[in-house]
């Protein structure tokens, strides 16, 4: 009976991962879309990712407090409803074509996702044995990234189809014609986000009635002649190293998924062609997640999966900056293979034994998602700076952008090196 309840719970939580996967991974299409309609630089356009992920810093600890008060199930419901409100903000934002209002809508959706993730991730981790935590999270990853692939395709088709022709028209347009073209393009978000809001509101109310079993993490005890219980999260060095590892991982994952379309366009691919590139990354993750479900924990330990993922990330990053054209695009997409099992492995390795500190530890891990807010814009700044330097040396702007976009991917290498340290040594550090 308990196994049946757990299976139902896994299916319900997987549906939630599907939802925030869909919402999160449409940023890959939103970045070039916002860059065009608001006439932004590369660094400014990556604030789309920042607005989404910075909410995890602002709301993670409050989310932990909220969950302690209302529980996992009501917390998930609240998160969905807040995400729906954020989707509605896109309607006046499109009408006014105001970038900060778009960012406000993305930020509000991020707040909802913070509450949702702070509830869903530890819930699925402690729903069964900790040794198979990565397996359950890998199942969540399949739902998350499948939704991301669909979201990227759907919103890529809705927002990026015709973007190249619009850019050509803008080049020779008067101010009045330019405003008309950009207003028309901005209006294309109205219907998709209205539908999204309705679906999120409905799901927010339905989850309150869902048959989710009550779960709590086991207490951690150190045995040294007598049993003692730890009294502070600062007695878990592995937790803090896990937070750092997750911070750089999310930054690397967002770069792999959200920059690949803009990178493809900088290399000369059309918007129509480039809109599929994020899907390549996400499909690579889905396939690897499926392998994780099959292999973990019977054939592959969580630690081993994390070590292999970090090494692959370093290798693929090296090949990105040493290749060009579509081959380079494939290596960026290949980061999906390196990234897939990092999140599933870091969570159980970090939360194991936290006991009553699990909700707080989960909140700190959720705060680490802010890596997606800080590292991608840093990549954008590197692109802008390197492009200007290359132009100053006499290279044409288009070629300079392609070269700068390619070389700036070096930022991924130290990210994967930190993950590798956590996988080999960091997760074992106990106080």
Coordinates of C-alpha atoms in Angstrom, one line a residue, residues 78 82 207 255 417:
X78 CA 0.9 28.4 -3.4
X82 CA 2.1 32.8 -7.8
X207 CA -2.8 20.0 -6.1
X255 CA 24.5 28.8 -20.1
X417 CA 36.1 21.8 -11.7

